[in-house]
Every structure is written in structure tokens, then in C-alpha cells.
Coordinates of C-alpha atoms in Angstrom, one line a residue:
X1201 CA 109.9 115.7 79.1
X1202 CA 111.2 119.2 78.8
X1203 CA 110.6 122.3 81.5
X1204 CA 111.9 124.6 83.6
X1205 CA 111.5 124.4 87.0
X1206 CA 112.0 128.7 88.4
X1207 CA 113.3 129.7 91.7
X1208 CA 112.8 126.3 93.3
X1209 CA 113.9 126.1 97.4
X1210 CA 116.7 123.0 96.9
X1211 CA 116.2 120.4 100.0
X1212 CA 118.9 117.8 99.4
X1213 CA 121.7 117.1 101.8
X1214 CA 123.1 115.0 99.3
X1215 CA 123.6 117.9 96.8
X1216 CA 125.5 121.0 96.3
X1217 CA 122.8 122.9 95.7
X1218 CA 121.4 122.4 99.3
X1219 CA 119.7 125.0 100.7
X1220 CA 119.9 127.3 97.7
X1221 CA 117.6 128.8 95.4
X1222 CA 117.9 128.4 92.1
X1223 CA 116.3 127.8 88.3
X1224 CA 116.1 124.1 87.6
X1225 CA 116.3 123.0 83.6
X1226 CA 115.4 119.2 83.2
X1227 CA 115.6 117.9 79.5
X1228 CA 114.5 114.4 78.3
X1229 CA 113.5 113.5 81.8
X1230 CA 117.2 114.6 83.3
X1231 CA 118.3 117.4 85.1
X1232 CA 120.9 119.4 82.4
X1233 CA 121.5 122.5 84.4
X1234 CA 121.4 124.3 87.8
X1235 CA 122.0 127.8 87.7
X1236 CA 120.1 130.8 89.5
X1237 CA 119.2 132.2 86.3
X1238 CA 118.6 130.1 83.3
X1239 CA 117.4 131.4 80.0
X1240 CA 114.1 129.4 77.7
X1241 CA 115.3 129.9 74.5
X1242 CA 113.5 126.7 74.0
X1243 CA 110.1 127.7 75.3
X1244 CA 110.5 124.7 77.4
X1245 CA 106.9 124.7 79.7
X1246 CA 108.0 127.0 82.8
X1247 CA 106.9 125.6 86.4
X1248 CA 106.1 129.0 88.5
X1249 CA 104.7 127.9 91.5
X1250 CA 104.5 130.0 95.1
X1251 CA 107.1 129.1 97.8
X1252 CA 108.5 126.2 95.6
X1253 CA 110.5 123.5 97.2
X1254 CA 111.8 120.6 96.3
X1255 CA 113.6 117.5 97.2
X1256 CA 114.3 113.8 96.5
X1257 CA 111.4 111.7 95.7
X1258 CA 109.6 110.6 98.9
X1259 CA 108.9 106.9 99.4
X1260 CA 106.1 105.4 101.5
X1261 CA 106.9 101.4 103.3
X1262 CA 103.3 100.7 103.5
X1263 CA 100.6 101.4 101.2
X1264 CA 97.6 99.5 100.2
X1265 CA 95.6 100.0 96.7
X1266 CA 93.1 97.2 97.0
X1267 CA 94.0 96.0 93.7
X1268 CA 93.3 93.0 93.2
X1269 CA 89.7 92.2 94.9
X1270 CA 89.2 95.3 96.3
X1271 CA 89.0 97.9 93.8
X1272 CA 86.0 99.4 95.2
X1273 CA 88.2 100.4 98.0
X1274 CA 91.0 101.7 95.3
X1275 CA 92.7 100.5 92.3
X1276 CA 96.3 100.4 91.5
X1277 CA 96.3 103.4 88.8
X1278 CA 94.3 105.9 91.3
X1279 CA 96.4 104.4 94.0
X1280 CA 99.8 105.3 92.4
X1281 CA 97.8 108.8 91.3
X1282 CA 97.2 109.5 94.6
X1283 CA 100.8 109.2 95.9
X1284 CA 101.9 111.1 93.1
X1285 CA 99.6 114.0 94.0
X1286 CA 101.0 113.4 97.3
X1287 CA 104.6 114.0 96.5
X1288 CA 105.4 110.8 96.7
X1289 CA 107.9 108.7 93.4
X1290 CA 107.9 105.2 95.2
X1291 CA 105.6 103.4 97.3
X1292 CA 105.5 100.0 98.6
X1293 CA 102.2 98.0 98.4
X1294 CA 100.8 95.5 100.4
X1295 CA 99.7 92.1 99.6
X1296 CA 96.3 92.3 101.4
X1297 CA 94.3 91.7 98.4
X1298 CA 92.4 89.2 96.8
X1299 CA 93.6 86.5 96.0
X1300 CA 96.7 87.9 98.8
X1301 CA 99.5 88.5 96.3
X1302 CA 101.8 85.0 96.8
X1303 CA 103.3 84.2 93.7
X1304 CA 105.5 85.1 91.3
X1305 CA 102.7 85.7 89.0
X1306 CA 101.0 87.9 91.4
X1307 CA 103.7 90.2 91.4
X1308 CA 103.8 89.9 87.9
X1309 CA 100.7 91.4 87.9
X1310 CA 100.4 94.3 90.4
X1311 CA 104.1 95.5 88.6
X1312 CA 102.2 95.1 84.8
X1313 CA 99.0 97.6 86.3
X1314 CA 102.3 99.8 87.2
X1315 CA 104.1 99.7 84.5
X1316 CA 105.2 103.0 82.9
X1317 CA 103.7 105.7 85.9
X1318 CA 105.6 108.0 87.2
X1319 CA 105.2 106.7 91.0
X1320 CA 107.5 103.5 91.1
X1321 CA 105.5 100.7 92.9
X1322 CA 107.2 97.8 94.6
X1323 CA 105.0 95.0 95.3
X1324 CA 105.3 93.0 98.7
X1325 CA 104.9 89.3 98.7
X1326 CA 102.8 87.7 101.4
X1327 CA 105.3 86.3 103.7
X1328 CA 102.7 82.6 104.0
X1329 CA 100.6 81.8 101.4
X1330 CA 96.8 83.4 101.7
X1331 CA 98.8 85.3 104.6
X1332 CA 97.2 81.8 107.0
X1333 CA 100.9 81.3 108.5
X1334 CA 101.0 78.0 108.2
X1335 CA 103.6 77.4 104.9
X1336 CA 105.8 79.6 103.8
X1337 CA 104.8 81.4 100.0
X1338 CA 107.4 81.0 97.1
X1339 CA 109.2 83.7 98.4
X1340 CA 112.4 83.6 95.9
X1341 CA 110.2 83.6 92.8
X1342 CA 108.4 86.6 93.9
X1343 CA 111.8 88.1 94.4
X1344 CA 112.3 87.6 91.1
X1345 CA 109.7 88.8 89.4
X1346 CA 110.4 92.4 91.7
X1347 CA 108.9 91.8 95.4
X1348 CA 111.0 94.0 97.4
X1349 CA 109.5 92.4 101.1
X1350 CA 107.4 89.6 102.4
X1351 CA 105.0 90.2 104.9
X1352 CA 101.4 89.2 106.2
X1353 CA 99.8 92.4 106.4
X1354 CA 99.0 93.2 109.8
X1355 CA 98.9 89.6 111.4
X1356 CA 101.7 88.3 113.4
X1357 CA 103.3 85.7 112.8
X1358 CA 102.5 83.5 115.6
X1359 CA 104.9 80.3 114.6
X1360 CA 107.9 81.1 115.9
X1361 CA 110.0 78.7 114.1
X1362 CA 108.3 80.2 111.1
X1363 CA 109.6 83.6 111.0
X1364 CA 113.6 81.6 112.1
X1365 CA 112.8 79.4 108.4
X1366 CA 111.9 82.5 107.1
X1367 CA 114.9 84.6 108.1
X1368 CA 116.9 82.1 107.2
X1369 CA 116.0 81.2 103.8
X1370 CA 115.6 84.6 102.9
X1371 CA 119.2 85.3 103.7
X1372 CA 119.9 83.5 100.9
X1373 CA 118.8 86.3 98.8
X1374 CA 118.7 89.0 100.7
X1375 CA 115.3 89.2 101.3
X1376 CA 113.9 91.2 103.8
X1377 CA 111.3 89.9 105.9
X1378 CA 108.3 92.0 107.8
X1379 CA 107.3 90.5 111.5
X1380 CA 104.4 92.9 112.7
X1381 CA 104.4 93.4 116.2
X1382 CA 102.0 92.0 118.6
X1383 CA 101.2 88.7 120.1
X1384 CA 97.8 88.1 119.8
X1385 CA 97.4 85.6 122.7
X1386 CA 97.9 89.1 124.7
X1387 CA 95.9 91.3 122.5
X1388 CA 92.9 88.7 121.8
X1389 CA 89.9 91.0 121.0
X1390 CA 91.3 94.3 122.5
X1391 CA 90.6 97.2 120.1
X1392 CA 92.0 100.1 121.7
X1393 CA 94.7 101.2 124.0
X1394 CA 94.6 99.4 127.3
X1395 CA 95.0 102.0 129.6
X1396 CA 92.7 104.6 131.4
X1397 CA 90.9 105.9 128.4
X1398 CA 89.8 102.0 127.3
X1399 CA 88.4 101.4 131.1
X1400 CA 86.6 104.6 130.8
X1401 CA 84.8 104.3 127.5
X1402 CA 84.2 100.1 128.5
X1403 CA 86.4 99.1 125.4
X1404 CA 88.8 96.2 125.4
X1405 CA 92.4 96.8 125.4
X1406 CA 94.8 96.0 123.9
X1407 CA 98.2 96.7 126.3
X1408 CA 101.4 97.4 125.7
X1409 CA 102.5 94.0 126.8
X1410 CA 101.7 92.6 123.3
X1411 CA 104.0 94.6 121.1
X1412 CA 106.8 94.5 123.7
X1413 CA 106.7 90.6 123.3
X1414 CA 106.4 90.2 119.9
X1415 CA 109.1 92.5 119.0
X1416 CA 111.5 91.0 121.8
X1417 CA 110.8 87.6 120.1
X1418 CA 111.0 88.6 116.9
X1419 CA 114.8 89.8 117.9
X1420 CA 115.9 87.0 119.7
X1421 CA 115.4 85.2 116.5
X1422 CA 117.0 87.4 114.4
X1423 CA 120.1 87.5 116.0
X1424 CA 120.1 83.6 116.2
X1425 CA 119.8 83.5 112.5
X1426 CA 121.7 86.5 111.4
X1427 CA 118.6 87.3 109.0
X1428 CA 116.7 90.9 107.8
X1429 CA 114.4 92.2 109.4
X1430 CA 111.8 94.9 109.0
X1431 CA 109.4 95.5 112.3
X1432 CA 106.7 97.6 110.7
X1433 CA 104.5 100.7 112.4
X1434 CA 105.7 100.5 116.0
X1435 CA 103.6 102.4 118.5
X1436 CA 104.9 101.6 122.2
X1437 CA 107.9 102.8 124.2
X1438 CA 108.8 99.4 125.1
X1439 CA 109.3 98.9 121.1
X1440 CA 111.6 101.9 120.7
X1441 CA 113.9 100.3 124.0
X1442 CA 114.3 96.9 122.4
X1443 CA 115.1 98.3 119.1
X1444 CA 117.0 100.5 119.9
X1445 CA 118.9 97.6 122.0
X1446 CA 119.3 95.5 119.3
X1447 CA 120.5 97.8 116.7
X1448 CA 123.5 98.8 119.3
X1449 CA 124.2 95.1 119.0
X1450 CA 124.8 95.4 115.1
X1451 CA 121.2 93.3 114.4
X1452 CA 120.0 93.8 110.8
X1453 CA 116.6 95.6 111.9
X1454 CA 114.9 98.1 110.7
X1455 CA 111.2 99.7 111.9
X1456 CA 108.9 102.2 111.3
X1457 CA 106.1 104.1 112.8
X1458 CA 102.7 105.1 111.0
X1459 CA 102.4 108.9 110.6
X1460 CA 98.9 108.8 113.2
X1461 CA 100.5 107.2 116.1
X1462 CA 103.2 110.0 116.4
X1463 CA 100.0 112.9 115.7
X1464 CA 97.6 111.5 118.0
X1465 CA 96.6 110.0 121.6
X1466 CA 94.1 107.2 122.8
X1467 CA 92.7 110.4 124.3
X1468 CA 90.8 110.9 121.3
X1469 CA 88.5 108.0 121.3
X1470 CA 86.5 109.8 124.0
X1471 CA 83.7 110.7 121.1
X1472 CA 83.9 106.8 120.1
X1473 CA 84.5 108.0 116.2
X1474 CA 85.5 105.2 113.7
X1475 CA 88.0 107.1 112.1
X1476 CA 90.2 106.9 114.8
X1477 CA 89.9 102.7 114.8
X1478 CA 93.5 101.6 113.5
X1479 CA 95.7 99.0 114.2
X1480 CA 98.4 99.6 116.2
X1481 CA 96.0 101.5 118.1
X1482 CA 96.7 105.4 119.5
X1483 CA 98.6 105.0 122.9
X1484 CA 99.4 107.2 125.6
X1485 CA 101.3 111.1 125.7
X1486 CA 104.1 108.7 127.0
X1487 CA 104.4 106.3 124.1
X1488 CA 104.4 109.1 121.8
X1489 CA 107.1 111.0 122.8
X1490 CA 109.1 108.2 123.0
X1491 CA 108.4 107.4 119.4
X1492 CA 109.1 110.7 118.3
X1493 CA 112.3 110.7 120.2
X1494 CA 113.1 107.6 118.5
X1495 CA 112.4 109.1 115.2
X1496 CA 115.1 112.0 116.0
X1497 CA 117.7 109.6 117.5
X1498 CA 117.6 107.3 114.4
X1499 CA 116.1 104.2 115.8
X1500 CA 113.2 104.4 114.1
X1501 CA 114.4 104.2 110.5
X1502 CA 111.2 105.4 108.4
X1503 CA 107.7 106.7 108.6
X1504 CA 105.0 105.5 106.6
X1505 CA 101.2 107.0 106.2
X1506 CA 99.8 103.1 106.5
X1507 CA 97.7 104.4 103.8
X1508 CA 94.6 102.0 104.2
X1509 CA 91.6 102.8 101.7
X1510 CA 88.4 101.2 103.9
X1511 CA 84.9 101.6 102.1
X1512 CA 82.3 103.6 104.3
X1513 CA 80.3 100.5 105.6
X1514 CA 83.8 99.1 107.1
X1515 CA 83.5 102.7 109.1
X1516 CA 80.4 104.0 109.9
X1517 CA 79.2 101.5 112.7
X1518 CA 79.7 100.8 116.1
X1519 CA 83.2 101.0 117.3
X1520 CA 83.2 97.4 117.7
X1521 CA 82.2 96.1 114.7
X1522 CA 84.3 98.8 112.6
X1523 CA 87.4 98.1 110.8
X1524 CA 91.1 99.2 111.5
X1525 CA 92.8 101.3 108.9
X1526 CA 93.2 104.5 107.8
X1527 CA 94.1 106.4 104.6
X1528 CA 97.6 108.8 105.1
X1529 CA 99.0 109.3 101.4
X1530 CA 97.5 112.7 101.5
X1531 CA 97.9 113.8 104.9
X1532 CA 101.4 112.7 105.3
X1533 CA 103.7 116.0 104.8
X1534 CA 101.5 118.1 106.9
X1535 CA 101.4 115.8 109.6
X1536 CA 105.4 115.6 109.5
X1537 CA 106.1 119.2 108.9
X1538 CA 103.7 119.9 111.6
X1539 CA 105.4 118.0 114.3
X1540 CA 109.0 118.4 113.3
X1541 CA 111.1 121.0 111.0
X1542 CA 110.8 121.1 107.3
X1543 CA 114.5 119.8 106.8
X1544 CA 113.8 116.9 109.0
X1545 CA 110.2 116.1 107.6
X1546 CA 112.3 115.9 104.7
X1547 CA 114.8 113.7 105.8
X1548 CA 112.1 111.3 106.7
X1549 CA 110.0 111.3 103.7
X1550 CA 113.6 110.2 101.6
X1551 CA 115.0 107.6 104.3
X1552 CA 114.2 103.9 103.4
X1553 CA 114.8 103.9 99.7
X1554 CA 118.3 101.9 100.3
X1555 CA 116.6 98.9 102.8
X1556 CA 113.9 98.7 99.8
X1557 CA 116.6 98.4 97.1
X1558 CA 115.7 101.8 95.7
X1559 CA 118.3 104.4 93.9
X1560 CA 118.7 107.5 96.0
X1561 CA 119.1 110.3 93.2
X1562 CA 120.3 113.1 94.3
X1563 CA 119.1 117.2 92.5
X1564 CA 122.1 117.7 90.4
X1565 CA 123.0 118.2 87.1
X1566 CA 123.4 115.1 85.2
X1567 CA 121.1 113.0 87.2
X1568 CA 117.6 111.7 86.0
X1569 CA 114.8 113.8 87.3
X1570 CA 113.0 112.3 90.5
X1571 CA 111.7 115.1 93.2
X1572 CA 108.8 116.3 95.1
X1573 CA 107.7 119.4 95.1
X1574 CA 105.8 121.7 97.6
X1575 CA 105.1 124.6 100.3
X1576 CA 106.4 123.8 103.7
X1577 CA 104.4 127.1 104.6
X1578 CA 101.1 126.4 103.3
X1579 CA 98.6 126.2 106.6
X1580 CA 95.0 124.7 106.2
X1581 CA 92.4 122.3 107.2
X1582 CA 92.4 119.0 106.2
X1583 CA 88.8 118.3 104.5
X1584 CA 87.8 115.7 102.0
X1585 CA 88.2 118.0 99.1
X1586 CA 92.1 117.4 99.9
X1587 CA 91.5 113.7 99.6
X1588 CA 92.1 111.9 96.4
X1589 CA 92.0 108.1 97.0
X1590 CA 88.2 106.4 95.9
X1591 CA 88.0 105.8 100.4
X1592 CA 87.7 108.7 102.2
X1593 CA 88.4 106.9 105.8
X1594 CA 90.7 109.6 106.7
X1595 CA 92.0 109.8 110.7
X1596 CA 93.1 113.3 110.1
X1597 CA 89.7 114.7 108.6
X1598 CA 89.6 118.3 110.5
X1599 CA 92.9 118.8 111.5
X1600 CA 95.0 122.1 110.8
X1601 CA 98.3 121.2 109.1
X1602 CA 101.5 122.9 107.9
X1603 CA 102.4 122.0 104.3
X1604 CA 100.7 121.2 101.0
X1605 CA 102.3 119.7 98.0
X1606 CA 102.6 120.5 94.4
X1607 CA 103.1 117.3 92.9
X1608 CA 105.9 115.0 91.9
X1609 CA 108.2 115.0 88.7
X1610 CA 109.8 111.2 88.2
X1611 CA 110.1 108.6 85.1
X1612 CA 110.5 111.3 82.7
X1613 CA 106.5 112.6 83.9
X1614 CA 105.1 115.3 86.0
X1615 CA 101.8 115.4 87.8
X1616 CA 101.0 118.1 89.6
X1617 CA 97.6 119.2 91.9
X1618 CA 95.5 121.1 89.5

């Protein structure tokens, strides 16, 4: 792959070209030269694009494709085409498919539908087999064949001397394990916030209470064993306390918090609409400072869209009966750069790589070509004609956001919004 990317807006901390403007030449899929003005005597294909910025590849904790079992939902190669299109190089995907992905095999074949894209997909491992809970799944051979996590997609793991075998075992080979946060024996058929809004609207809640224990459990046990551990999509103030707690203590933990719960309130769910169903649920003006504060003070480590591709039946009926989950692949810059500064939307999108075992490579010359580009300026409403993914379950359907993206170039490939 041969082009030349013109007057391109250089986001990278990590370079020497921060903040600058220049002409970027890549050449075999690696960046050869950096200059404000480079010549094509080459008549390499020229990339001339309005507002052009671009930084480090963007990576995305949680994702889930559907692939296997659910490929009516979405299948790995739209999937990765969809976070590519989103300005995303790596993404993380979850193992809630069917069968639930808990063998070496099964990461064997989730990394063979990958193989060769330009979006670099790492597989997680159920953290049980089937995600039940009840035995632990061959976690070192799926580490092997390239899981880079184990979790149980969004169910807890209620065994306590579980998630201590699991911690410790996987210290063995550095593997990090997921805990999600919430104690079901508190949440029990909640589906919303408990709070004023839930009382209002006659829905069951789902307080606080249950995160907080979970996660203060969760921590106890990982300083007793000295493991890894990643707390995924937090959405309380009570969550952002202990963490940040335990993390002053030296504790290998990291979290993150999905994209919707720092955008939204349980205010919302005043016109009961399905999109707005999603697991942790939307909590109070409180709770969501307190996670956005967390995300500037460090103690949240990452953000993630939670991208969740849920076919239309799963949505349109009663509140209920409808399922959690939400799609964020293609939301996810506007929503950041909306709520915080390009520079530090930025920041986000890049942080993670290193807990996931991913290269960091910075924009300069000499180093393989992996970056995201796009206009931080670019205001709009979100519709479905901005949607790419085979679901269309979007949370953020109607909003106004700041920022579209261009595309990604990565693996020695660009793909680009037409």
C-alpha cells in the first residue's frame, strides 16, 4: 500500500510531529516520510480530505459480532468493517456467542474469520465454560491460541472462590481476568436505575448497592491473590471510590465505562423507549459526573462503545420483556468529542492497547502505518444512515454530535467512509 496522506492535523503525544500539520507519505504499508510538503513523483494515490486529522489507531475493550450463532445479529467480517469505518485498528470481542467461545479451538476460529483485515481482532475467552460459572474453561490454551481476556459476558461471577482460582491461575500466565460488576442477589429482576425515575415509571430497580458490592468483593480478592484484573463498564460513583482506592494501594486493576453511561441519565426512560434498555443501566446526574471525573483523573482506564448488535424483535416490545444492549462502534467519537476536548477524546480512544497486549505505534517515520483518521469539527445528527452494523439497536439514534470519521489506515490497508 502506497499513498499520500496531504495536510493531515498530527494527534500523537507520543510523536514529534504532535500537533503539527503536515504531508504524510506511507510506502509498503510504513510511514517513509513526514515533511510539510512532500512531492508524488510516484503518483502514489493522494488522500485530500477536509479538516484531516489523525492519530494512533483507536481500540475498543468490548465489542460483540455475533459470530458464531448469531450472525443475523452481525458477522465477524461486517463486524471488523464496521469498526474500521469507525476509526477503530483493534477491537476486542466477546465470547457471547454460540457455542460461547471456550476453547482453544474457538479462538482458533473467530482469529481465522479475522485473519488478514485491517481491524486487528482479539478474541476473549469465556472466563467458565458455556459462561454457567460453575468450572473454569481451558483458559491457558485459549491463551495460546491468541485470547487476550477471559470473561462471562455480562454475568457476574457469583462463586467467589471462583474468580480467587481464577486470579490465581491466570497469574501464571499473565492472564487478565474480567469480573463484571453486580451482585445479582441485589439486582434480581431490576431493569433500570433504582432511584426516583424507576418509582415513577413503576419499573424495578436495580440500585447502586449491587455494583458497589461486587466490585468491593471483587478487590478484596484480588489483593489476596495478587492477580489481574479488569472491572468492565462501571456506571456508579461508589465504583469510581473503590477503584480508585484500590489502585492507590498498587492493586493490578483496571476498569472501564461504556460510552452511554457517561452521555446519558435514567432521566431518559421517561418515554419507556427500548433503546435506552442496557445493562449497566443509565444512573443518576450524580453518578455521571463522578464517572466523568474518573475518566479525567485516570481511574477509569478506558472507554468502550459496548457495541452490542440486538435484532429488532429483542427491541421493539415492552420495556420488560426487551433486551439490554446497545450498538456504539459508530457513535463512539462523537459521543467523546462531544463531552470532552478533541485531544483528550483522543487520548481515550488510544488508552488500553498495553493491558490488552497490543503495540502502541506511534506517527513517525519509520514506523508501520496504523491511524485513524477524521474531523473533530464535523457537527450532525446521528440517523441510521450513519449506522453500518446489520442491527440498528442504536441508544444514540437522534442525538446531535461533534465529530465524524474518515476511516482507518492499518495492516498495510485503508478503508475509508465512501
Amino acid at each position: 500500500m502506497n499513498l499520500l496522506l496531504k495536510s493531515a492535523n498530527i494527534i500523537d503525544s507520543s510523536s514529534e510531529f504532535h500537533n503539527t500539520v503536515q504531508d504524510i507519505l506511507i510506502e509498503k504499508g510504513v510511514i517513509s516520510n513526514i515533511a510539510k510538503n512532500i512531492e508524488n513523483p510516484n503518483n502514489y494515490k493522494e488522500i485530500n480530505l477536509e479538516n484531516l486529522h489523525v492519530s494512533q489507531g483507536w481500540f475498543d475493550s468490548s465489542v460483540c459480532f455475533g459470530e458464531p450463532g448469531f450472525e443475523d445479529r452481525e458477522t465477524i467480517a461486517n463486524g471488523l468493517k464496521t469498526a474500521a469505518l469507525s476509526g477503530f485498528t483493534a477491537v476486542a470481542m466477546n465470547a457471547d456467542t454460540h457455542p460461547v467461545l471456550d476453547s482453544s479451538s474457538d479462538i482458533a476460529f473467530v482469529k481465522s474469520k479475522a485473519q488478514n483485515h485491517a481491524v486487528h481482532l482479539l478474541p476473549i475467552g469465556a472466563l467458565t465454560n458455556n459462561s454457567d460459572g460453575e468450572h473454569l474453561s481451558e483458559m491457558f490454551d485459549m491463551k495460546n491460541a491468541g485470547a487476550c481476556a477471559f470473561q462471562d459476558y455480562k454475568k457476574p461471577i457469583t462463586n467467589a472462590n471462583m474468580l480467587k482460582i481464577a486470579l490465581q491461575y491466570a497469574s501464571n500466565f499473565n492472564g487478565l481476568v474480567y469480573s463484571y460488576p453486580q451482585d445479582n442477589s441485589i439486582t434480581r429482576s431490576g431493569v433500570v436505575n433504582e432511584n426516583i425515575t424507576s418509582t415513577k415509571l413503576g419499573l424495578k430497580g436495580n440500585p447502586n448497592l449491587a455494583e458497589a458490592l461486587q466490585v468491593a468483593r471483587d478487590l478484596f480478592l484480588l489483593e489476596y491473590t495478587n492477580g489481574k484484573l479488569h472491572i468492565p463498564t462501571i456506571s456508579t460513583a461508589e465504583a469510581v471510590d473503590l477503584i480508585r482506592e484500590a489502585k492507590k494501594k498498587k492493586l493490578d486493576v483496571s476498569c472501564s465505562v461504556a460510552i452511554h453511561n457517561l452521555f446519558f441519565t435514567d432521566e431518559v426512560l421517561t418515554s419507556f423507549d427500548t433503546k435506552y434498555k442496557i445493562q449497566p443501566p443509565l444512573r443518576t446526574k450524580k453518578d455521571v459526573e463522578a464517572l466523568i471525573e474518573g475518566v479525567k483523573d485516570g481511574t477509569i482506564d478506558m472507554v468502550t462503545s459496548d457495541h452490542n448488535p440486538l435484532n429488532i424483535e429483542l427491541k421493539n416490545i415492552e420495556f420488560d420483556y426487551a433486551s439490554y444492549g446497545t450498538i456504539g462502534l459508530e457513535s463512539a467519537f462523537g459521543v467523546l468529542n462531544s463531552l470532552f476536548s478533541t485531544k483528550k477524546t483522543i487520548s481515550l480512544l488510544t488508552k488500553g492497547k498495553d493491558r490488552f497486549g497490543i503495540e502502541n505505534t506511534s506517527i513517525s517515520i519509520g514506523n508501520k502505518a496504523n491511524m485513524s483518521l477524521f474531523n473533530p469539527n464535523h457537527k450532525y445528527t446521528f440517523e441510521k444512515s450513519h449506522i453500518h452494523s446489520k442491527s440498528k439497536n442504536s441508544i444514540f439514534l437522534n442525538t446531535e454530535l461533534k465529530g465524524s470519521v474518515y476511516g482507518i489506515i492499518a495492516n498495510k490497508k485503508m478503508i475509508l467512509n465512501a
